[in-house]
Short mmCIF file of C-alpha atoms in Angstrom, two decimals:
data_model
loop_
_atom_site.label_atom_id
_atom_site.label_comp_id
_atom_site.label_asym_id
_atom_site.label_seq_id
_atom_site.Cartn_x
_atom_site.Cartn_y
_atom_site.Cartn_z
CA MET O 1 120.30 61.87 98.30
CA PRO O 2 120.47 64.78 100.77
CA ALA O 3 121.02 64.06 104.46
CA SER O 4 118.07 63.71 106.85
CA ARG O 5 118.84 67.22 108.08
CA ALA O 6 120.49 70.17 106.37
CA THR O 7 124.25 70.42 106.85
CA ARG O 8 126.39 73.54 107.22
CA GLN O 9 127.66 72.99 103.67
CA ALA O 10 124.07 72.90 102.39
CA TRP O 11 123.39 76.34 103.86
CA VAL O 12 126.64 77.76 102.43
CA VAL O 13 125.75 76.43 98.97
CA TRP O 14 122.23 77.79 99.29
CA ILE O 15 123.34 81.28 100.35
CA THR O 16 125.85 81.44 97.52
CA ALA O 17 123.21 80.39 95.00
CA VAL O 18 120.44 82.61 96.29
CA VAL O 19 122.64 85.71 95.88
CA VAL O 20 122.63 85.03 92.13
CA TYR O 21 118.85 84.92 92.30
CA LEU O 22 118.87 88.19 94.26
CA PHE O 23 120.83 89.82 91.41
CA ALA O 24 118.38 88.33 88.93
CA VAL O 25 115.33 89.79 90.66
CA PHE O 26 117.03 93.19 90.93
CA HIS O 27 117.84 93.33 87.21
CA ARG O 28 114.45 91.93 86.24
CA SER O 29 112.66 94.58 88.30
CA SER O 30 114.87 97.56 87.50
CA LEU O 31 112.51 98.99 84.87
CA GLY O 32 109.78 99.14 87.50
CA VAL O 33 111.13 102.51 88.67
CA ALA O 34 113.31 103.29 85.65
CA GLY O 35 110.48 103.00 83.11
CA LEU O 36 109.79 106.71 82.85
CA ALA O 37 113.53 107.44 82.59
CA ALA O 38 113.85 104.76 79.90
CA ALA O 39 111.01 106.34 77.90
CA ASP O 40 112.85 109.68 77.97
CA ARG O 41 116.28 108.16 77.24
CA PHE O 42 115.14 106.15 74.22
CA GLY O 43 112.35 108.50 73.11
CA VAL O 44 109.60 105.87 73.03
CA GLY O 45 105.90 105.68 73.90
CA PRO O 46 103.97 103.20 76.10
CA ALA O 47 103.79 100.34 73.57
CA ALA O 48 107.51 100.50 72.75
CA LEU O 49 108.36 100.85 76.44
CA SER O 50 106.38 97.72 77.25
CA THR O 51 108.42 95.86 74.62
CA PHE O 52 111.48 96.09 76.88
CA THR O 53 109.72 94.06 79.55
CA VAL O 54 107.85 91.84 77.09
CA LEU O 55 111.06 90.84 75.29
CA GLN O 56 112.91 90.20 78.53
CA VAL O 57 110.06 88.12 79.96
CA PHE O 58 109.51 86.30 76.66
CA VAL O 59 113.16 85.22 76.58
CA TYR O 60 112.85 84.16 80.22
CA ALA O 61 109.72 82.09 79.54
CA ALA O 62 111.07 80.56 76.33
CA MET O 63 114.23 79.43 78.17
CA GLN O 64 112.54 77.65 81.05
CA VAL O 65 112.33 74.16 79.55
CA PRO O 66 115.78 74.44 77.88
CA THR O 67 117.15 75.59 81.23
CA GLY O 68 115.76 72.48 82.91
CA LEU O 69 117.53 70.35 80.32
CA LEU O 70 120.77 72.34 80.70
CA VAL O 71 120.64 71.90 84.47
CA ASP O 72 120.22 68.16 83.96
CA ARG O 73 123.15 68.10 81.54
CA PHE O 74 125.68 70.49 83.11
CA GLY O 75 124.52 70.95 86.70
CA PRO O 76 123.23 74.01 88.55
CA ARG O 77 126.69 75.31 89.50
CA LYS O 78 127.73 75.98 85.91
CA LEU O 79 124.31 77.38 85.03
CA LEU O 80 124.34 79.88 87.90
CA ALA O 81 127.85 81.06 87.05
CA ALA O 82 126.81 81.52 83.41
CA ALA O 83 123.66 83.31 84.53
CA ALA O 84 125.68 85.87 86.49
CA VAL O 85 127.87 86.54 83.44
CA PHE O 86 124.91 87.00 81.08
CA MET O 87 123.01 89.23 83.49
CA GLY O 88 126.08 91.36 84.12
CA LEU O 89 126.80 91.79 80.42
CA GLY O 90 123.16 92.58 79.70
CA GLN O 91 122.98 95.31 82.33
CA VAL O 92 126.33 96.82 81.29
CA LEU O 93 125.08 96.96 77.72
CA PHE O 94 121.83 98.57 78.92
CA ALA O 95 123.87 101.16 80.83
CA VAL O 96 125.67 102.36 77.71
CA ALA O 97 122.88 101.79 75.16
CA ASP O 98 121.87 105.01 73.43
CA SER O 99 119.43 103.55 70.91
CA TYR O 100 116.19 101.62 71.25
CA PRO O 101 117.36 98.51 69.30
CA LEU O 102 120.52 98.24 71.42
CA GLY O 103 118.42 98.58 74.55
CA LEU O 104 116.24 95.68 73.37
CA VAL O 105 119.31 93.51 72.80
CA ALA O 106 120.51 94.33 76.31
CA ARG O 107 117.21 93.31 77.90
CA ALA O 108 117.15 90.07 75.89
CA VAL O 109 120.65 89.14 77.13
CA LEU O 110 119.58 89.99 80.67
CA GLY O 111 116.47 87.82 80.28
CA LEU O 112 118.66 84.94 79.11
CA GLY O 113 120.76 85.09 82.26
CA ASP O 114 117.72 85.57 84.49
CA ALA O 115 116.10 82.47 83.00
CA MET O 116 118.92 80.25 84.28
CA THR O 117 118.64 81.18 87.95
CA TRP O 118 115.46 79.97 89.62
CA ILE O 119 115.38 76.39 88.32
CA SER O 120 119.08 76.05 89.19
CA VAL O 121 118.43 77.27 92.73
CA LEU O 122 115.54 74.83 93.10
CA ARG O 123 117.73 71.97 91.89
CA LEU O 124 120.39 72.84 94.48
CA ILE O 125 117.75 72.95 97.21
CA GLY O 126 116.47 69.52 96.15
CA GLY O 127 120.00 68.12 96.10
CA HIS O 128 121.21 69.49 99.44
CA PHE O 129 118.11 69.63 101.68
CA PRO O 130 115.73 66.90 102.89
CA ALA O 131 112.36 66.77 101.18
CA ARG O 132 110.47 68.00 104.25
CA GLN O 133 112.43 71.28 104.12
CA TYR O 134 112.00 71.86 100.39
CA ALA O 135 108.97 74.21 100.55
CA VAL O 136 110.41 76.22 103.45
CA VAL O 137 113.83 76.74 101.84
CA MET O 138 112.15 77.52 98.52
CA SER O 139 110.09 80.22 100.22
CA LEU O 140 113.18 81.59 101.98
CA SER O 141 114.86 81.78 98.58
CA ALA O 142 111.96 83.77 97.19
CA MET O 143 112.07 86.02 100.26
CA ILE O 144 115.77 86.78 99.85
CA GLY O 145 115.25 87.30 96.14
CA SER O 146 112.71 89.92 97.13
CA ALA O 147 115.57 91.91 98.63
CA GLY O 148 116.75 92.39 95.04
CA ASN O 149 113.28 93.62 94.19
CA LEU O 150 113.41 95.97 97.18
CA ALA O 151 116.75 97.35 95.97
CA ALA O 152 115.06 98.02 92.63
CA THR O 153 112.54 100.40 94.22
CA VAL O 154 113.56 103.31 96.46
CA PRO O 155 117.36 102.65 96.46
CA LEU O 156 117.43 102.43 92.66
CA THR O 157 115.29 105.57 92.39
CA LEU O 158 117.82 107.47 94.54
CA ALA O 159 120.79 106.03 92.62
CA LEU O 160 119.31 107.04 89.26
CA HIS O 161 118.62 110.54 90.60
CA ASN O 162 122.09 111.05 92.11
CA ALA O 163 124.47 108.96 90.01
CA GLY O 164 122.59 108.88 86.72
CA TRP O 165 121.54 106.12 84.36
CA THR O 166 124.91 104.99 83.02
CA LEU O 167 126.88 104.78 86.26
CA THR O 168 124.02 103.14 88.19
CA PHE O 169 123.47 100.30 85.74
CA LEU O 170 127.18 99.97 84.93
CA VAL O 171 128.07 99.30 88.56
CA ALA O 172 125.15 96.89 88.99
CA GLY O 173 126.13 94.94 85.88
CA ALA O 174 129.83 94.76 86.72
CA ALA O 175 129.11 93.54 90.27
CA THR O 176 126.86 90.78 88.93
CA ALA O 177 129.40 89.58 86.37
CA ALA O 178 132.16 89.56 89.00
CA TYR O 179 130.04 87.38 91.28
CA ALA O 180 130.17 84.61 88.67
CA MET O 181 133.64 83.67 89.95
CA ILE O 182 132.31 83.19 93.49
CA ALA O 183 129.43 81.07 92.22
CA ALA O 184 131.75 78.91 90.13
CA THR O 185 134.11 78.21 93.06
CA ARG O 186 131.75 77.99 96.06
CA LEU O 187 128.81 76.03 94.68
CA ARG O 188 128.53 72.24 94.64
CA ASP O 189 125.90 70.41 92.62
CA LEU O 190 125.57 67.68 95.27
CA PRO O 191 126.77 67.12 98.85
CA ARG O 192 130.22 65.61 99.35
CA GLY O 193 130.20 61.86 98.99
CA VAL O 194 127.09 61.77 96.84
CA PRO O 195 127.91 60.37 93.39
CA ALA O 196 126.94 62.43 90.40
CA PRO O 197 124.06 60.89 88.43
CA VAL O 198 124.78 59.42 85.05
CA VAL O 199 123.66 61.95 82.45
CA GLU O 200 122.42 60.38 79.26
CA ARG O 201 122.37 62.19 75.95
CA VAL O 202 118.89 63.56 75.33
CA THR O 203 117.51 63.65 71.81
CA PRO O 204 115.04 66.31 70.63
CA ARG O 205 112.34 63.64 70.46
CA GLU O 206 112.96 62.71 74.09
CA VAL O 207 112.77 66.37 75.08
CA VAL O 208 109.39 66.71 73.44
CA ARG O 209 108.26 63.46 75.08
CA SER O 210 109.41 64.70 78.50
CA ILE O 211 107.57 68.01 78.10
CA ALA O 212 104.44 66.23 76.88
CA SER O 213 104.60 63.78 79.77
CA SER O 214 104.86 66.53 82.37
CA TRP O 215 102.12 68.58 80.68
CA ARG O 216 99.75 65.60 80.67
CA THR O 217 100.11 65.37 84.45
CA PRO O 218 97.17 67.22 86.03
CA GLY O 219 99.38 68.46 88.88
CA THR O 220 101.72 70.15 86.38
CA ARG O 221 98.82 71.73 84.52
CA LEU O 222 97.38 72.95 87.83
CA GLY O 223 100.78 74.33 88.84
CA PHE O 224 101.11 76.16 85.53
CA TRP O 225 97.77 77.93 85.92
CA VAL O 226 98.38 78.73 89.60
CA HIS O 227 101.66 80.37 88.62
CA PHE O 228 100.01 82.07 85.63
CA SER O 229 97.21 83.66 87.64
CA THR O 230 98.97 84.54 90.90
CA MET O 231 102.04 86.15 89.30
CA VAL O 232 100.41 88.43 86.75
CA ALA O 233 99.42 91.34 89.02
CA PRO O 234 102.59 91.75 91.12
CA THR O 235 104.96 91.17 88.20
CA THR O 236 103.20 93.44 85.71
CA LEU O 237 103.12 96.22 88.30
CA GLY O 238 106.58 95.54 89.69
CA LEU O 239 108.42 95.05 86.40
CA LEU O 240 107.08 98.06 84.51
CA TRP O 241 103.68 99.65 85.02
CA GLY O 242 103.49 100.26 88.78
CA VAL O 243 105.34 103.58 88.95
CA PRO O 244 103.84 105.04 85.73
CA TYR O 245 100.37 104.22 87.07
CA LEU O 246 101.05 105.75 90.48
CA VAL O 247 102.71 108.88 89.06
CA GLN O 248 100.67 109.60 85.94
CA ALA O 249 97.22 108.30 86.95
CA GLN O 250 97.31 108.79 90.73
CA GLY O 251 99.43 111.96 90.92
CA LEU O 252 102.05 110.66 93.37
CA SER O 253 105.65 111.87 93.29
CA VAL O 254 108.24 109.47 91.89
CA GLU O 255 109.67 108.97 95.40
CA THR O 256 106.25 108.22 96.92
CA ALA O 257 105.41 105.92 94.03
CA GLY O 258 108.66 104.05 94.61
CA SER O 259 107.73 103.65 98.27
CA VAL O 260 104.29 102.28 97.39
CA LEU O 261 105.84 99.93 94.84
CA SER O 262 108.27 98.70 97.52
CA LEU O 263 105.23 97.37 99.40
CA LEU O 264 105.06 94.60 96.79
CA VAL O 265 108.51 93.57 97.99
CA ILE O 266 108.02 94.12 101.71
CA GLY O 267 104.78 92.15 101.55
CA GLY O 268 106.63 89.36 99.76
CA LEU O 269 109.32 89.35 102.44
CA ILE O 270 106.67 88.98 105.12
CA PHE O 271 104.37 86.53 103.34
CA SER O 272 106.99 84.19 101.79
CA PRO O 273 108.13 82.39 104.97
CA MET O 274 104.56 82.30 106.25
CA VAL O 275 103.29 80.70 103.04
CA GLY O 276 106.27 78.34 102.83
CA THR O 277 105.75 77.08 106.37
CA LEU O 278 101.98 76.76 105.90
CA ILE O 279 102.09 74.74 102.67
CA SER O 280 104.96 72.61 103.94
CA ARG O 281 103.06 71.56 107.06
CA ASN O 282 99.62 71.50 105.42
CA PRO O 283 99.97 70.54 101.75
CA GLU O 284 96.20 70.21 101.42
CA LEU O 285 95.98 74.01 101.87
CA ARG O 286 98.20 74.83 98.90
CA VAL O 287 95.58 75.42 96.24
CA PRO O 288 92.96 76.88 98.62
CA LEU O 289 95.54 79.50 99.64
CA ALA O 290 96.19 80.42 96.00
CA ALA O 291 92.44 80.53 95.35
CA ALA O 292 91.90 82.85 98.33
CA TYR O 293 94.53 85.22 96.95
CA LEU O 294 92.92 85.21 93.50
CA VAL O 295 89.50 86.08 94.88
CA THR O 296 90.96 88.89 97.02
CA SER O 297 93.00 90.23 94.11
CA GLY O 298 89.97 90.18 91.81
CA VAL O 299 87.96 92.24 94.30
CA LEU O 300 90.80 94.75 94.67
CA TRP O 301 91.20 95.18 90.92
CA THR O 302 87.47 95.75 90.58
CA LEU O 303 87.64 98.51 93.20
CA LEU O 304 90.71 100.18 91.69
CA LEU O 305 89.20 100.23 88.21
CA ALA O 306 85.64 101.18 89.22
CA LEU O 307 86.18 103.98 91.75
CA PRO O 308 85.96 107.45 90.16
CA GLY O 309 88.76 109.99 90.46
CA ARG O 310 92.07 109.32 92.15
CA ILE O 311 92.31 106.33 94.45
CA PRO O 312 92.90 107.21 98.14
CA LEU O 313 96.49 106.52 99.20
CA TRP O 314 95.36 104.20 102.00
CA LEU O 315 93.53 101.98 99.50
CA LEU O 316 96.55 101.91 97.18
CA VAL O 317 98.70 100.83 100.13
CA ILE O 318 96.29 98.03 101.06
CA ALA O 319 96.03 96.90 97.43
CA PHE O 320 99.79 96.75 96.84
CA VAL O 321 100.39 94.92 100.13
CA LEU O 322 97.79 92.28 99.23
CA PHE O 323 98.99 92.02 95.62
CA ALA O 324 102.36 91.13 97.15
CA LEU O 325 100.86 87.82 98.31
CA GLY O 326 100.76 86.72 94.66
CA GLY O 327 104.50 86.04 94.58
CA PRO O 328 104.55 83.70 97.59
CA ALA O 329 101.28 82.10 96.44
CA SER O 330 102.91 81.29 93.09
CA SER O 331 105.33 78.95 94.90
CA VAL O 332 102.38 76.56 95.23
CA GLY O 333 102.90 75.78 91.54
CA PHE O 334 106.46 74.52 92.10
CA ALA O 335 105.40 72.35 95.04
CA LEU O 336 102.73 70.79 92.81
CA ALA O 337 105.26 70.12 90.04
CA LYS O 338 107.63 68.43 92.48
CA ASP O 339 104.99 66.24 94.12
CA TYR O 340 103.06 65.11 91.05
CA ASN O 341 105.95 64.23 88.70
CA PRO O 342 108.58 61.47 88.79
CA ASN O 343 112.12 62.64 89.62
CA ARG O 344 113.37 62.12 86.08
CA ILE O 345 111.15 64.95 84.74
CA VAL O 346 110.83 67.21 87.80
CA SER O 347 113.15 69.85 86.31
CA THR O 348 111.16 69.83 83.08
CA ALA O 349 107.88 70.10 84.98
CA THR O 350 109.27 72.93 87.11
CA GLY O 351 110.26 74.76 83.94
CA VAL O 352 106.79 74.25 82.49
CA VAL O 353 105.19 75.68 85.65
CA ASN O 354 107.60 78.62 85.73
CA VAL O 355 106.61 79.55 82.19
CA GLY O 356 103.06 80.21 83.40
CA GLY O 357 103.57 83.44 85.32
CA PHE O 358 105.87 84.92 82.74
CA VAL O 359 103.56 84.11 79.84
CA ALA O 360 100.83 85.91 81.79
CA THR O 361 103.13 88.86 82.42
CA THR O 362 104.16 89.03 78.76
CA ILE O 363 100.53 89.16 77.64
CA ALA O 364 99.46 91.65 80.31
CA ALA O 365 102.46 94.01 80.03
CA LEU O 366 102.18 94.25 76.25
CA ALA O 367 98.40 94.65 76.35
CA VAL O 368 98.67 97.46 78.92
CA GLY O 369 101.15 99.32 76.71
CA VAL O 370 99.02 98.96 73.60
CA LEU O 371 95.80 99.94 75.39
CA LEU O 372 97.44 102.98 76.96
CA GLY O 373 98.35 104.20 73.49
CA LEU O 374 94.86 103.56 72.15
CA ALA O 375 93.13 105.20 75.13
CA ASP O 376 95.46 108.20 75.33
CA SER O 377 92.69 110.63 74.38
CA LEU O 378 90.67 109.64 77.47
CA GLY O 379 93.16 111.21 79.88
CA GLU O 380 95.75 109.44 82.00
CA GLN O 381 93.39 108.22 84.74
CA ASN O 382 90.85 106.70 82.36
CA ALA O 383 93.56 105.41 80.03
CA PHE O 384 95.07 103.38 82.87
CA ARG O 385 91.61 102.14 83.87
CA VAL O 386 91.12 100.79 80.36
CA ALA O 387 94.66 99.43 80.11
CA PHE O 388 94.60 97.66 83.48
CA LEU O 389 91.52 95.72 82.41
CA ALA O 390 94.11 93.56 80.63
CA ILE O 391 95.60 92.50 83.97
CA LEU O 392 92.18 91.67 85.38
CA ALA O 393 91.26 89.71 82.25
CA VAL O 394 94.47 87.64 82.28
CA GLN O 395 94.02 86.89 85.99
CA ALA O 396 90.39 85.90 85.42
CA LEU O 397 91.44 83.49 82.66
CA GLY O 398 94.02 81.90 84.96
CA THR O 399 91.55 81.65 87.84
CA TRP O 400 89.05 79.82 85.63
CA ARG O 401 91.72 77.32 84.55
CA VAL O 402 92.89 76.83 88.15
CA ALA O 403 89.35 75.89 89.13
CA ILE O 404 89.13 73.33 86.31
CA TRP O 405 92.51 71.66 86.92
CA TRP O 406 92.16 71.73 90.69
CA ARG O 407 89.06 69.54 90.40
CA ARG O 408 90.76 67.22 87.90
CA ALA O 409 93.92 66.89 90.02
CA ARG O 410 91.78 66.16 93.08
CA ALA O 411 89.96 63.44 91.15
CA ILE O 412 93.23 61.74 90.25
CA VAL O 413 94.47 61.82 93.84
CA LEU O 414 91.17 60.65 95.32
CA HIS O 415 90.87 57.73 92.92
CA ALA O 416 94.50 56.72 93.54
CA ALA O 417 93.96 56.86 97.31
CA ALA O 418 90.83 54.74 96.95
CA ARG O 419 92.94 52.09 95.19
CA GLY O 420 95.40 52.11 98.09
CA GLU O 421 98.19 53.83 96.15
CA GLU O 422 100.62 56.34 97.66
CA VAL O 423 99.48 59.90 96.92
CA PRO O 424 101.23 63.30 97.22
CA VAL O 425 98.64 64.67 99.66
CA ARG O 426 95.74 63.22 101.61
CA LEU O 427 92.46 64.85 100.58
CA ARG O 428 89.01 64.70 102.09
CA ARG O 429 86.39 63.89 99.51
CA ARG O 430 83.85 66.65 98.96
CA ARG O 431 80.40 66.36 97.43
CA TRP O 432 81.53 68.18 94.29
CA ASP O 433 84.39 65.68 93.81
CA ASP O 434 82.00 62.84 93.03
CA VAL O 435 81.10 64.15 89.58
CA ILE O 436 84.67 64.48 88.32
CA GLU O 437 86.14 61.71 86.26
CA PRO O 438 89.86 60.90 86.79
CA VAL O 439 91.02 61.96 83.33
CA ALA O 440 93.81 64.30 82.19
CA ALA O 441 92.26 65.52 79.00
#
């Protein structure tokens, strides 16, 4: 168990680990400003371009539960070192790729490495920091990871313009792979003096049982849909379609578009510690905060898609700043997974929750690419209006499911509290709670 307060060693381990996550966010987000250059380099249209992001995110999502099992089996130190190697190799391969199939392979390898980072970082936080600091340190991790996202906006735009595609991505990939040695030597799975847990061999049937058990928990299901709905807008814009939308539909220069896109990151840097502190001190506000973001985001999307002509720059700035709150709000899902699941399946539940946002991004990014191709004859502005309906639709689906599982999770907690059992968070019964049965159907 971690000490009652964080030690110096805990902070050293955390900083070492979070740098790997910083690299991961940079590589994950690099197509956000390089998308137009990638379309020219590989000679592809919108649907094929979206496949780069879809494949990368699909690999990431598909690896979340296996990653949780690998962390349980081998420990976060080995997983983070392996992640740095895979991400470095993937980006080096992307730097030299001169064909579309090879570019897809590169993004898949990168997605494999990226998938190993976040759950490993969360496991290290849980192992080295007291429980009361978990949400705050998690939010700080997301905030520092956002620095990688920030580097993938204006700085990456300038590097691509001055140094070119190959050199820019070659240096980024080599630096990431080299960092694997630091991760392997500086990280510790647990604090000194804490015995390593006995790791039992897990059969495929037990894996399925563990996933099913976490999925049946209303808190996990709620966390999944919170992550699904809050992540879709900032990730779909930040990973691929933000700059093309701002340049082609709104007529901004590539440099200005990169600056607007960086607001997603700057907003995340500002909001992450605020959200982390708020939900740590007031856990009953976790889902209401996510719900407030979803309502605000829905209103903004309606405005962006309904207003005729080009959107005023001031409104784009406001929209991108507020969309940035989706990343910090998504951390609510991980807090729910941790609080509502027994320790033996927390990693599995965290992986299940983490799949949510990236499934949403996969659906939305691919749908935007396909719809852009189908609506090409309408002109770029109207084509993006049609295509971005996909983002709004995916977010609306997630919001509906959040509402359903929030009520069911509340029912479970309220009934447990009424029986005198220990509950993750104290809730005040509302009139609309009375009609909800405590079932996890």
